[in-house]
PDB file of C-alpha atoms in Angstrom:
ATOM      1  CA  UNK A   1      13.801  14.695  -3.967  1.00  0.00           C
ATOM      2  CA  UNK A   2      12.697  17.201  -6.360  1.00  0.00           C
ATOM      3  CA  UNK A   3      11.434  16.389 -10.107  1.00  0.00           C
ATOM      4  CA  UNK A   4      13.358  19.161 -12.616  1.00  0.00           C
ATOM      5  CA  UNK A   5      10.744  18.240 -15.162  1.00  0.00           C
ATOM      6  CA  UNK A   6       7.408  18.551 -12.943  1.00  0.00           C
ATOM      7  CA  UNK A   7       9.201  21.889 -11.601  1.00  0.00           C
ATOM      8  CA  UNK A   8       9.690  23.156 -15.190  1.00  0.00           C
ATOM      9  CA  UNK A   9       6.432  22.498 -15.863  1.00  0.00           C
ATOM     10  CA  UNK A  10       4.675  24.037 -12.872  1.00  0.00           C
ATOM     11  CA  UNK A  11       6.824  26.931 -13.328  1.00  0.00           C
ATOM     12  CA  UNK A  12       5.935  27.525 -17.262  1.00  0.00           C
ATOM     13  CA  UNK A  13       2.220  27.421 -16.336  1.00  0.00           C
ATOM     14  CA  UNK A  14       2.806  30.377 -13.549  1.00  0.00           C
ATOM     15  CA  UNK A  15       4.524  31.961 -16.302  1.00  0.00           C
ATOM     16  CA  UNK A  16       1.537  31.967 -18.646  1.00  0.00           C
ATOM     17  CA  UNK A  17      -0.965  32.710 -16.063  1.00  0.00           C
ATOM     18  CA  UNK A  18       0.838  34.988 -13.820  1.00  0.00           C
ATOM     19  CA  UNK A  19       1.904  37.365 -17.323  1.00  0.00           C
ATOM     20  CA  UNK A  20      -2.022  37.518 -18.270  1.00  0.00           C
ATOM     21  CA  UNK A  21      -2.471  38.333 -14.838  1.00  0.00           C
ATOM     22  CA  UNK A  22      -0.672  41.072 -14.823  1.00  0.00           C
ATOM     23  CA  UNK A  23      -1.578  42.123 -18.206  1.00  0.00           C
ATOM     24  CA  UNK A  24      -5.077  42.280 -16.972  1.00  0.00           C
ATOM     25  CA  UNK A  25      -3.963  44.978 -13.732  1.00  0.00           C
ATOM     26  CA  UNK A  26      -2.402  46.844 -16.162  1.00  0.00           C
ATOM     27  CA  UNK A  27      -5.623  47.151 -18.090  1.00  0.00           C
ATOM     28  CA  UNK A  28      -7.452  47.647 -14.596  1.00  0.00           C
ATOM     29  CA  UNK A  29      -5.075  50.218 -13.384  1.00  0.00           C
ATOM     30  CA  UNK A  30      -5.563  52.513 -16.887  1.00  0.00           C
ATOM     31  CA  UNK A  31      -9.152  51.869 -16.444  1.00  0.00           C
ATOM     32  CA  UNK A  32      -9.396  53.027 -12.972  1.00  0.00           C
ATOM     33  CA  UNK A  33      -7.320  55.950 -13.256  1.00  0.00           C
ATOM     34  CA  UNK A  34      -9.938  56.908 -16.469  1.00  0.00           C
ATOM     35  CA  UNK A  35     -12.977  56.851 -14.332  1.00  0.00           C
ATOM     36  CA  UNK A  36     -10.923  59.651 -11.879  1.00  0.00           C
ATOM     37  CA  UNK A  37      -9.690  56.779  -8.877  1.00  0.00           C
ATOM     38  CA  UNK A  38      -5.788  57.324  -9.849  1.00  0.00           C
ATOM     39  CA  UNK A  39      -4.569  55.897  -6.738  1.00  0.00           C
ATOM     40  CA  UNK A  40      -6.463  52.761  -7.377  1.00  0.00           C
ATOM     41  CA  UNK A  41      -4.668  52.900 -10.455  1.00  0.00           C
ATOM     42  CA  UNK A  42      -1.646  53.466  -9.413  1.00  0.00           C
ATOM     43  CA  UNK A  43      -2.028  50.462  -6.758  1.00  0.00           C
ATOM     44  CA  UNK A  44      -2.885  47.815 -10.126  1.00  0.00           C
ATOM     45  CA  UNK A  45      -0.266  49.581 -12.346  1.00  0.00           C
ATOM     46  CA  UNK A  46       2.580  48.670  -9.404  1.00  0.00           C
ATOM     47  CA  UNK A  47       0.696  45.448  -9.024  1.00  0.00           C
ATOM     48  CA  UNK A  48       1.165  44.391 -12.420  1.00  0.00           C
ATOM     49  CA  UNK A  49       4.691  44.951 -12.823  1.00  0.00           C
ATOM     50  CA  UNK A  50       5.400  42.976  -9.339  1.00  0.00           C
ATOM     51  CA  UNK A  51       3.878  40.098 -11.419  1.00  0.00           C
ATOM     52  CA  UNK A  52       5.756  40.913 -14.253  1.00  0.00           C
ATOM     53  CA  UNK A  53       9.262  41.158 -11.725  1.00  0.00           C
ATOM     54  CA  UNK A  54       8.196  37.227 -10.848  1.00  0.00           C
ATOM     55  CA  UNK A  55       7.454  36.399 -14.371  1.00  0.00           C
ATOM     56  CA  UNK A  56      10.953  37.288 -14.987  1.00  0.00           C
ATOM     57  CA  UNK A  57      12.568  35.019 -11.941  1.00  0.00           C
ATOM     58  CA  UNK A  58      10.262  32.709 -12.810  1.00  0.00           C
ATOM     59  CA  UNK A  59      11.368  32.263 -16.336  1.00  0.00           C
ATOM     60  CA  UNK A  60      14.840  32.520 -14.978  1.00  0.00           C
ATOM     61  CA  UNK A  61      14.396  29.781 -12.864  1.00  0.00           C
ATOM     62  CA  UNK A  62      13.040  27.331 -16.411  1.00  0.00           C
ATOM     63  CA  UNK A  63      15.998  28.514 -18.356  1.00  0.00           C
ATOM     64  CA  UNK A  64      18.187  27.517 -15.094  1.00  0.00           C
ATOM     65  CA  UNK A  65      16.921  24.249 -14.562  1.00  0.00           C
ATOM     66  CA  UNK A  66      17.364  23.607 -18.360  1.00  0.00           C
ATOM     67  CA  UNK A  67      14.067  24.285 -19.504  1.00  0.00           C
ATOM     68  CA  UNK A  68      12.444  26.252 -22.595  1.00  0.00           C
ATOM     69  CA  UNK A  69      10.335  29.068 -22.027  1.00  0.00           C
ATOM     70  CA  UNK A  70       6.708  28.927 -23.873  1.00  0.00           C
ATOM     71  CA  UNK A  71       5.055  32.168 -24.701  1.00  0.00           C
ATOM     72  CA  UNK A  72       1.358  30.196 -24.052  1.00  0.00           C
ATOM     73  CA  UNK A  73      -2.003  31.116 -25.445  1.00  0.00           C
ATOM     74  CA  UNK A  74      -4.381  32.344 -22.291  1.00  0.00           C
ATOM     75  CA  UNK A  75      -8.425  32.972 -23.294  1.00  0.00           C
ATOM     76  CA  UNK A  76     -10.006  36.506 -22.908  1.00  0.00           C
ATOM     77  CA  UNK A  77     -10.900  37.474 -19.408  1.00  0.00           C
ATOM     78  CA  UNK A  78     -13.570  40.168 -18.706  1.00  0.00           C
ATOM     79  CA  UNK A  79     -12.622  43.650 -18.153  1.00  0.00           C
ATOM     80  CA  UNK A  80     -14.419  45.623 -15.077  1.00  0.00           C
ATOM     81  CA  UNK A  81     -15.850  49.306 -14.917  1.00  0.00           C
ATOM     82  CA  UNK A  82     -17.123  48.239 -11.381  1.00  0.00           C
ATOM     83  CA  UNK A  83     -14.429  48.558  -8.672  1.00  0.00           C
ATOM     84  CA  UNK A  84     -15.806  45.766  -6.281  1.00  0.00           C
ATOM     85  CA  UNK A  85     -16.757  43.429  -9.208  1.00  0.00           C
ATOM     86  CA  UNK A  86     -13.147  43.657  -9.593  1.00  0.00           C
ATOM     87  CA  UNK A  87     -11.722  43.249  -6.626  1.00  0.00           C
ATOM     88  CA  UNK A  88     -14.139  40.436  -5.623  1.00  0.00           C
ATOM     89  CA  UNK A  89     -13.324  38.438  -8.907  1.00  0.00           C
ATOM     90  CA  UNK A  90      -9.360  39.442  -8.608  1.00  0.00           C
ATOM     91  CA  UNK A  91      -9.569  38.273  -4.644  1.00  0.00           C
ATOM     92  CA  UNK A  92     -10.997  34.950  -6.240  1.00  0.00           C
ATOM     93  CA  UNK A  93      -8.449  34.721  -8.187  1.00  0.00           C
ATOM     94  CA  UNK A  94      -5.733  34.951  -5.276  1.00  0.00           C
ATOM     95  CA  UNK A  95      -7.625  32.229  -3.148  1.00  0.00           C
ATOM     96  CA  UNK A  96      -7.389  29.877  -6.007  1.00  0.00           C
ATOM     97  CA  UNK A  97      -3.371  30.977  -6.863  1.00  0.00           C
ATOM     98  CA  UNK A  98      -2.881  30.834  -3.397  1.00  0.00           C
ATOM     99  CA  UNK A  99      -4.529  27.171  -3.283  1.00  0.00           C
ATOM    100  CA  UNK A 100      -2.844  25.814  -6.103  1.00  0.00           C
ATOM    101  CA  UNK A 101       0.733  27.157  -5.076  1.00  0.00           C
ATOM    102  CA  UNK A 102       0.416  25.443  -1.547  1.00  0.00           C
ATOM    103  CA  UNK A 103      -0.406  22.424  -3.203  1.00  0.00           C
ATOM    104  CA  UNK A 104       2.602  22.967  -5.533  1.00  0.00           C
ATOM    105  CA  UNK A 105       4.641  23.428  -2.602  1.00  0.00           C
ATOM    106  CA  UNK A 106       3.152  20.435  -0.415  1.00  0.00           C
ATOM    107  CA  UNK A 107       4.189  18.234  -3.291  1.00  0.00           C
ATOM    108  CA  UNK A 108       8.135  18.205  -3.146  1.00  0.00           C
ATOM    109  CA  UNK A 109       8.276  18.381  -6.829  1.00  0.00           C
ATOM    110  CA  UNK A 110      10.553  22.011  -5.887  1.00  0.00           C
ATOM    111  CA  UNK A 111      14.355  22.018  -5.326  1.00  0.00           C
ATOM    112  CA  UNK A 112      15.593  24.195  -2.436  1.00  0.00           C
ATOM    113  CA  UNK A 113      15.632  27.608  -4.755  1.00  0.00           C
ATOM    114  CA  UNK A 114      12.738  27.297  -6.451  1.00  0.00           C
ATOM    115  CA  UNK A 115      10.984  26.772  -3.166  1.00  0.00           C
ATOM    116  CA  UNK A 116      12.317  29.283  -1.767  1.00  0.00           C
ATOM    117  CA  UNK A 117      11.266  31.757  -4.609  1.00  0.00           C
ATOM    118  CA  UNK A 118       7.747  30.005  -4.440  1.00  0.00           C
ATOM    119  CA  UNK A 119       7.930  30.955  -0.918  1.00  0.00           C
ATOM    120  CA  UNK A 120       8.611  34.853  -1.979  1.00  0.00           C
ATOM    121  CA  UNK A 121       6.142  34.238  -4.503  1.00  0.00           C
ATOM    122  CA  UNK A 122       3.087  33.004  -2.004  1.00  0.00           C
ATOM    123  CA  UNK A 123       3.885  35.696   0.836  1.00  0.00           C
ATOM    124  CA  UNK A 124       3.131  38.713  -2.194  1.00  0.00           C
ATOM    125  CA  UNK A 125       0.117  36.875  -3.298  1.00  0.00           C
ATOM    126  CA  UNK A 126      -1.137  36.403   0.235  1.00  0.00           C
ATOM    127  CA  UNK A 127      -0.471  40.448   1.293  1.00  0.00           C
ATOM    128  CA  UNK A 128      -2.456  41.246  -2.119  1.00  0.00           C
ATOM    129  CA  UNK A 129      -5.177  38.379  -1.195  1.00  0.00           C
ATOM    130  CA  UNK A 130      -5.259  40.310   2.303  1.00  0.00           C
ATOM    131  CA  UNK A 131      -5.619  43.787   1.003  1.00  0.00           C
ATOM    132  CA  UNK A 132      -8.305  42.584  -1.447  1.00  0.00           C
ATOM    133  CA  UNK A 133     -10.113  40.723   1.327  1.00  0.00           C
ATOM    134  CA  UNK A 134      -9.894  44.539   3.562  1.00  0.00           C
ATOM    135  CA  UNK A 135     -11.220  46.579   0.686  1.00  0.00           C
ATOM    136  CA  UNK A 136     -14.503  44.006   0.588  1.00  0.00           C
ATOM    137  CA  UNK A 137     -14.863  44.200   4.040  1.00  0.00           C
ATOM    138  CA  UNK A 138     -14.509  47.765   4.039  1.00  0.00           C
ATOM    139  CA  UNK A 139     -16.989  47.872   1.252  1.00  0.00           C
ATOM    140  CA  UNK A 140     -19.471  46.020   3.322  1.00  0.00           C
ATOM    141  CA  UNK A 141     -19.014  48.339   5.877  1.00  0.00           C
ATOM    142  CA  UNK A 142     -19.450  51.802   4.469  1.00  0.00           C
ATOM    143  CA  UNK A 143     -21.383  50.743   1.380  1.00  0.00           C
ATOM    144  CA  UNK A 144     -20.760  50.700  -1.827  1.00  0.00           C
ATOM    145  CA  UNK A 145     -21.091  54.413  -2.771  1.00  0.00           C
ATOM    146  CA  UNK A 146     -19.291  55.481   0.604  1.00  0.00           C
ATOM    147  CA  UNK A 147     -16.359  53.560  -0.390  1.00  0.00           C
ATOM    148  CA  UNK A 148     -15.943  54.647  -3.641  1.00  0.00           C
ATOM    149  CA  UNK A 149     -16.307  58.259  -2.050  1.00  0.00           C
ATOM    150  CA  UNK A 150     -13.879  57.837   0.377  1.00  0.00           C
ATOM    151  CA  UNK A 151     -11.101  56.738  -2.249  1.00  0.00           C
ATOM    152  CA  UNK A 152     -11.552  60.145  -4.496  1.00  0.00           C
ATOM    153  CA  UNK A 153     -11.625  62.260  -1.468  1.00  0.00           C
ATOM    154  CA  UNK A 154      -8.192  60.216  -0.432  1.00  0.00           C
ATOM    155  CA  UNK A 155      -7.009  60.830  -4.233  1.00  0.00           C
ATOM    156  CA  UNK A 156      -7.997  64.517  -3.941  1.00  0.00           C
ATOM    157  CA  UNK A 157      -6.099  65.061  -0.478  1.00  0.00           C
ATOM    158  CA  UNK A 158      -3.336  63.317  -1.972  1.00  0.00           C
ATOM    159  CA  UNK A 159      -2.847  66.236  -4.668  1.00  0.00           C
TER     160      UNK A 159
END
């Protein structure tokens, strides 16, 4: 049995995170694509408006079930020059989504639809957490410096 408050609620707060979330690949991708890695950018600037595509069924879903939307205050989160500083704290930040939409999910609060949008919802996050997790590995690897190489020379073949 599902609990149309508790969902509401859940749902508003991946609203408000997933939105500053997205806000903060959009200032990633623009920052990325400044220091000369444009596919990087490119890769955070689609990023960010998948989040903003679930933001939008997510709010959908509130307004469905009866709910009010809240346009919620979310505190300053740092901004990266450093690629890998980035994608280590953004991978971080997919573990713990990750975590805390499992739990959501394990908890039966979610009527058939919304779980099966969370479901949607938890199989992007994981292919993102995944392609975070092969960058870092990749990283460790090659090194640092050979990484970052490797993705101009793929941004200057791709021209």
């Amino acid at each position: 049995m599902s609990d149309k408050q508790a969902t509401i609620e859940a749902l508003q707060a991946i609203v408000t995170g997933l939105s500053a979330n997205s806000f903060g690949h959009r200032i990633q991708s623009k920052i990325f694509a400044g220091l000369g890695f444009q596919s990087l950018g490119d890769k955070y600037a689609t990023h960010a408006q998948e989040e903003m595509d679930f933001v939008e069924q997510f709010m959908d879903r509130i307004l469905d079930l009866g709910g009010e939307i809240k346009q919620e205050a979310q505190e300053a989160k740092p901004v990266y020059e450093d690629i890998v500083e980035f994608i280590e704290a953004d991978y971080q930040v997919s573990v713990e989504g990750i975590a805390f939409i499992n739990e959501l999910m394990e908890s039966g609060i979610f009527d058939a639809t919304t779980y099966d949008l969370m479901k949607v919802y938890l199989k992007d996050e994981e292919e993102d957490m995944y392609w975070s997790e092969q960058q870092l590995d990749l990283c460790k690897m090659i090194g640092k410096q050979n990484y970052l190489t490797q993705l101009l020379i793929n941004d200057q073949n791709a021209e």
